[in-house]
Amino acid sequence: MENKDLYSEVISLKNLILAWKKARKGKTKKYYVKEFEENLAYNLKILYNELKTQTYKPKPLETFILRDPKTRKISKSDFRDRIVHHTLVRIIEPIFDKTFIYDNCANRRSKGNLFALKQFEKFQRKATNNLSKEAFCLKADIKHYFQEVDREVLLNILKRKIADEKVIWLIKNILYNNSLSGKFLSKSMPLGNLTSQFFANVYLNEFDFFVKQKLKIKYYIRYVDDFVILHNSKSQLEVWKIQIDKFLKEKLKLELHPEKSKIINLSRGIDFVGFRNFYYYKLLRKRNIKNMKRKIELFNQRDISQEKFSEIFQGWSAYAKWGDSYNLINKMLLQYFF
């Protein structure tokens, strides 16, 4: 349990300034950032006073639908509220991160997609005895994860590590800030908030420990709500799948996605973190390629600026290079630019 005076650390002016710098990163040209920074010292002081006196109240979330290419409901917080999210996460994340398992890959320093792909490759070799024997993968994700997170369960998990009631008050303010005013929701976290990404890891850390300590599973990797378990026995994976679904329902009020949770022979290739992973190579998923083609078409129609598109394409090609995509990248360049 952490000390009871954590709140003063969270709301300190020094932390607020560092949080503002984090929140503005990559967004300095946005009108809402410029507006906030016109009176920066004053706005930070107001925010500090609101937090200190516990009169802070986040503004309603701005909700919109993003089709990129999958349809998702994104809830966007006001810029000043995003600064508050950073102030909170900067202080409490280290408390929880040291409790996370090594193979929890999402939204963590020195972890991410590339780390997850390398771990998958390593576990694949171990499960197949260096690709010489048959092995299987339970490829699964959690049904409507961000919509189904139970806020009271989450708060109880957080309270095990945080004794400071003022920090809990701030967390509740963020958690129960709904886009529809007056509507109380016991479940869901807004997709798009920094705090939601962090809380998502805290919530499923319970599941990680069940998998590693109770079931003693060796070859397990989780990326947000998407996870893989590798083993040389298909029947063992079937038993674990039942136990996992039971734990998720009883302890975390979640369930496996029935259509996206399957046991697959590793030789067929496994979709994980944007690639279809085979024994000797990995290919970018078709959805990812279609999405990039759509962005190129928008650029050619002048719906995306040269600067924005260059940033998008460089990021995509750097990601695509992790797989066997050399010819694909060149084909995209030739087909759409010349």
CSV table of C-alpha atoms in Angstrom, one decimal, residues 117 275 281-284 318-326:
chain,number,residue,atom,x,y,z
A,117,LEU,CA,6.2,-10.0,-32.1
A,275,PHE,CA,0.7,-9.4,-38.6
A,281,TYR,CA,8.0,-15.2,-42.0
A,282,LYS,CA,5.3,-12.7,-41.1
A,283,LEU,CA,2.9,-10.8,-43.3
A,284,LEU,CA,1.0,-7.5,-42.7
A,318,ALA,CA,8.4,1.6,-40.5
A,319,TYR,CA,5.8,-0.7,-39.0
A,320,ALA,CA,5.4,-2.8,-42.2
A,321,LYS,CA,9.2,-3.4,-42.3
A,322,TRP,CA,8.9,-5.6,-39.2
A,323,GLY,CA,7.4,-8.2,-41.5
A,324,ASP,CA,8.3,-9.5,-44.9
A,325,SER,CA,6.9,-6.4,-46.7
A,326,TYR,CA,9.8,-5.0,-48.8
